[in-house]
């Protein structure tokens, strides 16, 4: 794996610069996570793909900033900060709650640039479907963290180290509140392709809910399953990135 560093270009943007990229892949974090989630991806993707990892307030080097708790103002903010990166075809990726954010940002970018080459959503039901699980955002801290821990996607130290727990808990709660208060607004399908990725044993997102993403695709639609549960992203990262590279290559062929 090559080392291609993510360079800080603004509070929100960490970009792995390429000399002559053919497209940009915007990557959105899951609950409580930061841009470093995607630090290895640039070295696994072809030189034609330039990774732009989104760093949200309230985590990593933006820890002292207040995290967003509602989707709409965050989407408006990202629509502004990502505007300079729309000079190339763009694709978007998000996992779990980050998939919803990627979807809404894709909608906003379509309004600005006319098209999105591909939206790749991972580990989340289609946005028009109702929630399948009870809300977590108002649970006491211990119960809340127990539910998060059960998903097996967060560093176990977060739950055992009191200092780390105090640091990470606000962003986790803010993100969960944002996903749980999200309300889908019907609209036309994206003018582009959609790919939905899922875990074969994800208790939160059955295959039927992945397939429903087809309703959001104005272009081609595919879904792909991988071994693992809700955080299959951690279990087979090389396979996931290889699949995304294939989907981006497919989008290029479809565009021609």
mmCIF file of C-alpha atoms in Angstrom:
data_model
loop_
_atom_site.group_PDB
_atom_site.id
_atom_site.type_symbol
_atom_site.label_atom_id
_atom_site.label_comp_id
_atom_site.label_asym_id
_atom_site.label_seq_id
_atom_site.Cartn_x
_atom_site.Cartn_y
_atom_site.Cartn_z
ATOM 1 C CA UNK A 1 0.000 0.000 0.000
ATOM 2 C CA UNK A 2 1.369 3.431 -0.965
ATOM 3 C CA UNK A 3 1.383 6.295 1.493
ATOM 4 C CA UNK A 4 -0.690 9.181 0.116
ATOM 5 C CA UNK A 5 -1.255 11.669 2.951
ATOM 6 C CA UNK A 6 -4.477 13.528 3.583
ATOM 7 C CA UNK A 7 -3.559 17.231 3.575
ATOM 8 C CA UNK A 8 -5.578 19.744 5.588
ATOM 9 C CA UNK A 9 -6.938 22.381 3.192
ATOM 10 C CA UNK A 10 -9.716 23.852 5.338
ATOM 11 C CA UNK A 11 -11.420 22.948 8.615
ATOM 12 C CA UNK A 12 -13.693 20.575 6.694
ATOM 13 C CA UNK A 13 -11.383 19.205 3.990
ATOM 14 C CA UNK A 14 -8.551 16.669 4.128
ATOM 15 C CA UNK A 15 -7.447 15.988 0.546
ATOM 16 C CA UNK A 16 -5.037 13.404 -0.871
ATOM 17 C CA UNK A 17 -3.742 15.456 -3.786
ATOM 18 C CA UNK A 18 -3.263 13.824 -7.180
ATOM 19 C CA UNK A 19 -1.458 15.292 -10.177
ATOM 20 C CA UNK A 20 -4.170 14.579 -12.750
ATOM 21 C CA UNK A 21 -7.238 13.078 -11.089
ATOM 22 C CA UNK A 22 -10.230 12.034 -13.167
ATOM 23 C CA UNK A 23 -12.694 12.270 -10.279
ATOM 24 C CA UNK A 24 -12.954 13.192 -6.609
ATOM 25 C CA UNK A 25 -14.375 10.911 -3.968
ATOM 26 C CA UNK A 26 -15.911 12.754 -1.005
ATOM 27 C CA UNK A 27 -15.878 10.510 2.090
ATOM 28 C CA UNK A 28 -18.190 11.157 5.051
ATOM 29 C CA UNK A 29 -17.640 9.674 8.534
ATOM 30 C CA UNK A 30 -19.968 7.525 10.607
ATOM 31 C CA UNK A 31 -21.112 8.542 14.098
ATOM 32 C CA UNK A 32 -18.342 10.048 16.202
ATOM 33 C CA UNK A 33 -15.636 9.319 13.608
ATOM 34 C CA UNK A 34 -13.312 11.717 11.819
ATOM 35 C CA UNK A 35 -11.476 12.094 8.543
ATOM 36 C CA UNK A 36 -8.684 9.780 9.707
ATOM 37 C CA UNK A 37 -11.109 6.890 9.115
ATOM 38 C CA UNK A 38 -10.123 7.237 5.453
ATOM 39 C CA UNK A 39 -6.378 7.837 5.877
ATOM 40 C CA UNK A 40 -5.427 4.563 4.136
ATOM 41 C CA UNK A 41 -7.880 4.833 1.256
ATOM 42 C CA UNK A 42 -5.826 7.088 -1.065
ATOM 43 C CA UNK A 43 -3.042 4.495 -1.131
ATOM 44 C CA UNK A 44 -5.521 1.757 -2.076
ATOM 45 C CA UNK A 45 -7.298 3.631 -4.869
ATOM 46 C CA UNK A 46 -5.975 4.300 -8.379
ATOM 47 C CA UNK A 47 -4.199 7.568 -9.132
ATOM 48 C CA UNK A 48 -7.241 8.715 -11.083
ATOM 49 C CA UNK A 49 -9.278 9.009 -7.855
ATOM 50 C CA UNK A 50 -8.614 11.894 -5.473
ATOM 51 C CA UNK A 51 -9.946 11.342 -1.958
ATOM 52 C CA UNK A 52 -11.481 14.278 -0.113
ATOM 53 C CA UNK A 53 -12.182 13.169 3.465
ATOM 54 C CA UNK A 54 -14.655 15.389 5.303
ATOM 55 C CA UNK A 55 -13.732 16.475 8.838
ATOM 56 C CA UNK A 56 -16.763 17.474 10.877
ATOM 57 C CA UNK A 57 -16.698 19.712 13.975
ATOM 58 C CA UNK A 58 -16.373 18.020 17.333
ATOM 59 C CA UNK A 59 -13.790 15.366 16.508
ATOM 60 C CA UNK A 60 -10.044 14.865 16.111
ATOM 61 C CA UNK A 61 -8.365 18.237 15.413
ATOM 62 C CA UNK A 62 -11.763 20.002 15.644
ATOM 63 C CA UNK A 63 -12.542 18.562 19.062
ATOM 64 C CA UNK A 64 -13.154 21.926 20.733
ATOM 65 C CA UNK A 65 -15.827 22.899 18.197
ATOM 66 C CA UNK A 66 -19.502 22.171 18.745
ATOM 67 C CA UNK A 67 -20.798 19.276 16.678
ATOM 68 C CA UNK A 68 -23.885 19.633 14.480
ATOM 69 C CA UNK A 69 -27.056 18.018 15.812
ATOM 70 C CA UNK A 70 -29.262 18.641 12.753
ATOM 71 C CA UNK A 71 -28.772 17.611 9.153
ATOM 72 C CA UNK A 72 -29.930 20.673 7.195
ATOM 73 C CA UNK A 73 -27.439 23.246 8.534
ATOM 74 C CA UNK A 74 -24.571 20.788 8.110
ATOM 75 C CA UNK A 75 -25.560 20.073 4.511
ATOM 76 C CA UNK A 76 -25.708 23.817 3.803
ATOM 77 C CA UNK A 77 -22.242 24.297 5.308
ATOM 78 C CA UNK A 78 -20.787 21.415 3.282
ATOM 79 C CA UNK A 79 -22.420 22.694 0.111
ATOM 80 C CA UNK A 80 -20.358 25.852 0.521
ATOM 81 C CA UNK A 81 -17.016 24.340 1.523
ATOM 82 C CA UNK A 82 -17.081 21.625 -1.154
ATOM 83 C CA UNK A 83 -17.939 24.019 -3.983
ATOM 84 C CA UNK A 84 -14.273 24.590 -5.019
ATOM 85 C CA UNK A 85 -13.893 20.825 -5.566
ATOM 86 C CA UNK A 86 -16.638 20.502 -8.166
ATOM 87 C CA UNK A 87 -14.387 21.164 -11.165
ATOM 88 C CA UNK A 88 -14.113 17.377 -11.650
ATOM 89 C CA UNK A 89 -16.739 14.636 -11.671
ATOM 90 C CA UNK A 90 -17.522 13.746 -8.060
ATOM 91 C CA UNK A 91 -18.558 10.605 -6.238
ATOM 92 C CA UNK A 92 -19.631 10.380 -2.606
ATOM 93 C CA UNK A 93 -19.233 7.676 0.021
ATOM 94 C CA UNK A 94 -20.663 7.413 3.512
ATOM 95 C CA UNK A 95 -21.081 4.602 6.024
ATOM 96 C CA UNK A 96 -23.965 4.175 8.469
ATOM 97 C CA UNK A 97 -25.247 7.663 9.394
ATOM 98 C CA UNK A 98 -22.595 9.062 7.063
ATOM 99 C CA UNK A 99 -24.523 7.462 4.194
ATOM 100 C CA UNK A 100 -27.484 9.732 4.937
ATOM 101 C CA UNK A 101 -25.180 12.737 5.014
ATOM 102 C CA UNK A 102 -23.587 11.692 1.713
ATOM 103 C CA UNK A 103 -27.051 11.332 0.174
ATOM 104 C CA UNK A 104 -28.239 14.770 1.242
ATOM 105 C CA UNK A 105 -24.961 16.405 0.172
ATOM 106 C CA UNK A 106 -25.296 14.631 -3.186
ATOM 107 C CA UNK A 107 -28.763 16.155 -3.546
ATOM 108 C CA UNK A 108 -27.354 19.604 -2.761
ATOM 109 C CA UNK A 109 -24.457 19.184 -5.203
ATOM 110 C CA UNK A 110 -26.796 18.058 -7.975
ATOM 111 C CA UNK A 111 -28.616 21.353 -7.574
ATOM 112 C CA UNK A 112 -25.301 23.173 -8.036
ATOM 113 C CA UNK A 113 -23.391 21.113 -10.597
ATOM 114 C CA UNK A 114 -26.081 19.125 -12.387
ATOM 115 C CA UNK A 115 -24.832 15.603 -11.707
ATOM 116 C CA UNK A 116 -22.997 13.291 -9.332
ATOM 117 C CA UNK A 117 -21.093 10.463 -11.012
ATOM 118 C CA UNK A 118 -21.905 7.949 -8.274
ATOM 119 C CA UNK A 119 -23.249 7.800 -4.745
ATOM 120 C CA UNK A 120 -21.921 4.850 -2.739
ATOM 121 C CA UNK A 121 -23.856 4.287 0.473
ATOM 122 C CA UNK A 122 -22.824 1.735 3.065
ATOM 123 C CA UNK A 123 -24.552 0.188 6.045
ATOM 124 C CA UNK A 124 -27.769 2.221 6.005
ATOM 125 C CA UNK A 125 -31.334 1.629 4.895
ATOM 126 C CA UNK A 126 -32.731 3.722 2.043
ATOM 127 C CA UNK A 127 -33.664 7.206 3.320
ATOM 128 C CA UNK A 128 -37.347 6.969 2.462
ATOM 129 C CA UNK A 129 -37.806 3.975 4.812
ATOM 130 C CA UNK A 130 -38.936 4.468 8.433
ATOM 131 C CA UNK A 131 -36.547 3.660 11.302
ATOM 132 C CA UNK A 132 -36.473 0.038 12.431
ATOM 133 C CA UNK A 133 -34.951 0.581 15.878
ATOM 134 C CA UNK A 134 -35.957 2.704 18.890
ATOM 135 C CA UNK A 135 -34.139 6.036 19.322
ATOM 136 C CA UNK A 136 -30.972 6.172 21.418
ATOM 137 C CA UNK A 137 -30.345 9.894 21.754
ATOM 138 C CA UNK A 138 -32.115 10.376 25.105
ATOM 139 C CA UNK A 139 -30.683 7.326 26.855
ATOM 140 C CA UNK A 140 -28.438 7.839 29.912
ATOM 141 C CA UNK A 141 -24.728 7.743 29.082
ATOM 142 C CA UNK A 142 -24.098 4.150 30.180
ATOM 143 C CA UNK A 143 -27.087 2.765 28.283
ATOM 144 C CA UNK A 144 -26.294 4.906 25.255
ATOM 145 C CA UNK A 145 -22.686 3.711 25.093
ATOM 146 C CA UNK A 146 -23.756 0.107 25.618
ATOM 147 C CA UNK A 147 -25.910 0.348 22.489
ATOM 148 C CA UNK A 148 -23.041 1.905 20.529
ATOM 149 C CA UNK A 149 -20.609 -0.743 21.779
ATOM 150 C CA UNK A 150 -22.952 -3.511 20.615
ATOM 151 C CA UNK A 151 -22.434 -2.355 17.013
ATOM 152 C CA UNK A 152 -18.718 -3.205 17.365
ATOM 153 C CA UNK A 153 -17.509 -0.229 15.357
ATOM 154 C CA UNK A 154 -15.989 2.017 18.022
ATOM 155 C CA UNK A 155 -12.605 1.659 19.699
ATOM 156 C CA UNK A 156 -13.278 -0.298 22.946
ATOM 157 C CA UNK A 157 -11.089 2.191 24.835
ATOM 158 C CA UNK A 158 -13.889 4.742 24.419
ATOM 159 C CA UNK A 159 -16.028 2.692 26.791
ATOM 160 C CA UNK A 160 -13.355 1.868 29.384
ATOM 161 C CA UNK A 161 -11.219 5.016 29.600
ATOM 162 C CA UNK A 162 -13.131 7.763 31.484
ATOM 163 C CA UNK A 163 -11.083 10.581 29.929
ATOM 164 C CA UNK A 164 -11.522 9.306 26.372
ATOM 165 C CA UNK A 165 -15.198 8.694 27.021
ATOM 166 C CA UNK A 166 -15.704 12.345 28.055
ATOM 167 C CA UNK A 167 -13.945 13.485 24.884
ATOM 168 C CA UNK A 168 -15.787 11.263 22.406
ATOM 169 C CA UNK A 169 -19.279 11.138 23.907
ATOM 170 C CA UNK A 170 -20.454 14.636 22.790
ATOM 171 C CA UNK A 171 -19.752 13.973 19.098
ATOM 172 C CA UNK A 172 -21.319 10.513 19.300
ATOM 173 C CA UNK A 173 -24.469 11.927 20.878
ATOM 174 C CA UNK A 174 -24.622 14.822 18.402
ATOM 175 C CA UNK A 175 -24.312 12.499 15.419
ATOM 176 C CA UNK A 176 -26.905 10.060 16.708
ATOM 177 C CA UNK A 177 -29.277 12.963 17.347
ATOM 178 C CA UNK A 178 -28.696 14.208 13.791
ATOM 179 C CA UNK A 179 -29.421 10.812 12.219
ATOM 180 C CA UNK A 180 -32.441 10.112 14.423
ATOM 181 C CA UNK A 181 -34.099 13.495 13.821
ATOM 182 C CA UNK A 182 -33.501 13.332 10.068
ATOM 183 C CA UNK A 183 -36.684 13.499 8.010
ATOM 184 C CA UNK A 184 -36.651 12.456 4.386
ATOM 185 C CA UNK A 185 -38.138 14.924 1.920
ATOM 186 C CA UNK A 186 -39.365 13.301 -1.319
ATOM 187 C CA UNK A 187 -37.633 14.502 -4.460
ATOM 188 C CA UNK A 188 -36.509 13.334 -7.884
ATOM 189 C CA UNK A 189 -33.876 10.585 -8.108
ATOM 190 C CA UNK A 190 -30.249 11.651 -8.306
ATOM 191 C CA UNK A 191 -28.999 12.253 -11.834
ATOM 192 C CA UNK A 192 -26.365 9.572 -11.421
ATOM 193 C CA UNK A 193 -25.775 6.002 -10.321
ATOM 194 C CA UNK A 194 -26.182 4.634 -6.801
ATOM 195 C CA UNK A 195 -24.400 1.675 -5.228
ATOM 196 C CA UNK A 196 -25.451 0.290 -1.834
ATOM 197 C CA UNK A 197 -23.007 -1.776 0.231
ATOM 198 C CA UNK A 198 -24.083 -3.944 3.137
ATOM 199 C CA UNK A 199 -22.931 -6.525 5.654
ATOM 200 C CA UNK A 200 -24.263 -10.047 5.243
ATOM 201 C CA UNK A 201 -25.063 -10.191 8.962
ATOM 202 C CA UNK A 202 -25.918 -6.561 9.672
ATOM 203 C CA UNK A 203 -28.748 -6.646 12.247
ATOM 204 C CA UNK A 204 -29.736 -3.050 11.460
ATOM 205 C CA UNK A 205 -29.878 -3.108 7.657
ATOM 206 C CA UNK A 206 -31.465 -6.123 5.974
ATOM 207 C CA UNK A 207 -30.836 -6.676 2.276
ATOM 208 C CA UNK A 208 -34.372 -5.570 1.415
ATOM 209 C CA UNK A 209 -33.623 -2.139 2.897
ATOM 210 C CA UNK A 210 -30.443 -1.842 0.820
ATOM 211 C CA UNK A 211 -32.355 -2.638 -2.360
ATOM 212 C CA UNK A 212 -34.724 0.238 -1.684
ATOM 213 C CA UNK A 213 -31.889 2.668 -2.495
ATOM 214 C CA UNK A 214 -32.766 1.947 -6.124
ATOM 215 C CA UNK A 215 -35.598 4.474 -5.797
ATOM 216 C CA UNK A 216 -32.945 7.209 -5.368
ATOM 217 C CA UNK A 217 -30.978 6.287 -8.497
ATOM 218 C CA UNK A 218 -31.617 8.178 -11.700
ATOM 219 C CA UNK A 219 -28.903 6.070 -13.325
ATOM 220 C CA UNK A 220 -27.712 2.527 -12.725
ATOM 221 C CA UNK A 221 -28.209 0.834 -9.354
ATOM 222 C CA UNK A 222 -26.284 -2.022 -7.775
ATOM 223 C CA UNK A 223 -25.996 -3.451 -4.294
ATOM 224 C CA UNK A 224 -23.118 -5.538 -2.960
ATOM 225 C CA UNK A 225 -22.814 -7.607 0.219
ATOM 226 C CA UNK A 226 -19.695 -8.295 2.285
ATOM 227 C CA UNK A 227 -18.951 -10.607 5.209
ATOM 228 C CA UNK A 228 -19.614 -9.060 8.601
ATOM 229 C CA UNK A 229 -22.108 -7.085 10.631
ATOM 230 C CA UNK A 230 -22.939 -3.402 10.748
ATOM 231 C CA UNK A 231 -19.275 -2.385 10.682
ATOM 232 C CA UNK A 232 -18.207 -4.751 7.907
ATOM 233 C CA UNK A 233 -16.258 -1.689 6.731
ATOM 234 C CA UNK A 234 -13.643 -2.486 9.415
ATOM 235 C CA UNK A 235 -13.546 -6.199 8.690
ATOM 236 C CA UNK A 236 -12.648 -6.090 4.986
ATOM 237 C CA UNK A 237 -11.320 -2.577 4.246
ATOM 238 C CA UNK A 238 -9.251 -3.612 1.230
ATOM 239 C CA UNK A 239 -12.228 -5.417 -0.314
ATOM 240 C CA UNK A 240 -14.490 -2.430 0.306
ATOM 241 C CA UNK A 241 -12.068 0.030 -1.295
ATOM 242 C CA UNK A 242 -11.529 -2.332 -4.245
ATOM 243 C CA UNK A 243 -15.295 -2.523 -4.723
ATOM 244 C CA UNK A 244 -15.587 1.266 -4.652
ATOM 245 C CA UNK A 245 -12.799 1.546 -7.245
ATOM 246 C CA UNK A 246 -14.753 -0.861 -9.462
ATOM 247 C CA UNK A 247 -17.919 1.169 -9.036
ATOM 248 C CA UNK A 248 -16.136 4.399 -9.951
ATOM 249 C CA UNK A 249 -14.651 2.759 -13.046
ATOM 250 C CA UNK A 250 -18.129 1.542 -13.944
ATOM 251 C CA UNK A 251 -19.496 5.060 -13.530
ATOM 252 C CA UNK A 252 -16.865 6.330 -15.956
ATOM 253 C CA UNK A 253 -17.887 3.722 -18.544
ATOM 254 C CA UNK A 254 -21.573 4.533 -18.042
ATOM 255 C CA UNK A 255 -20.867 8.230 -18.543
ATOM 256 C CA UNK A 256 -19.348 7.465 -21.930
#
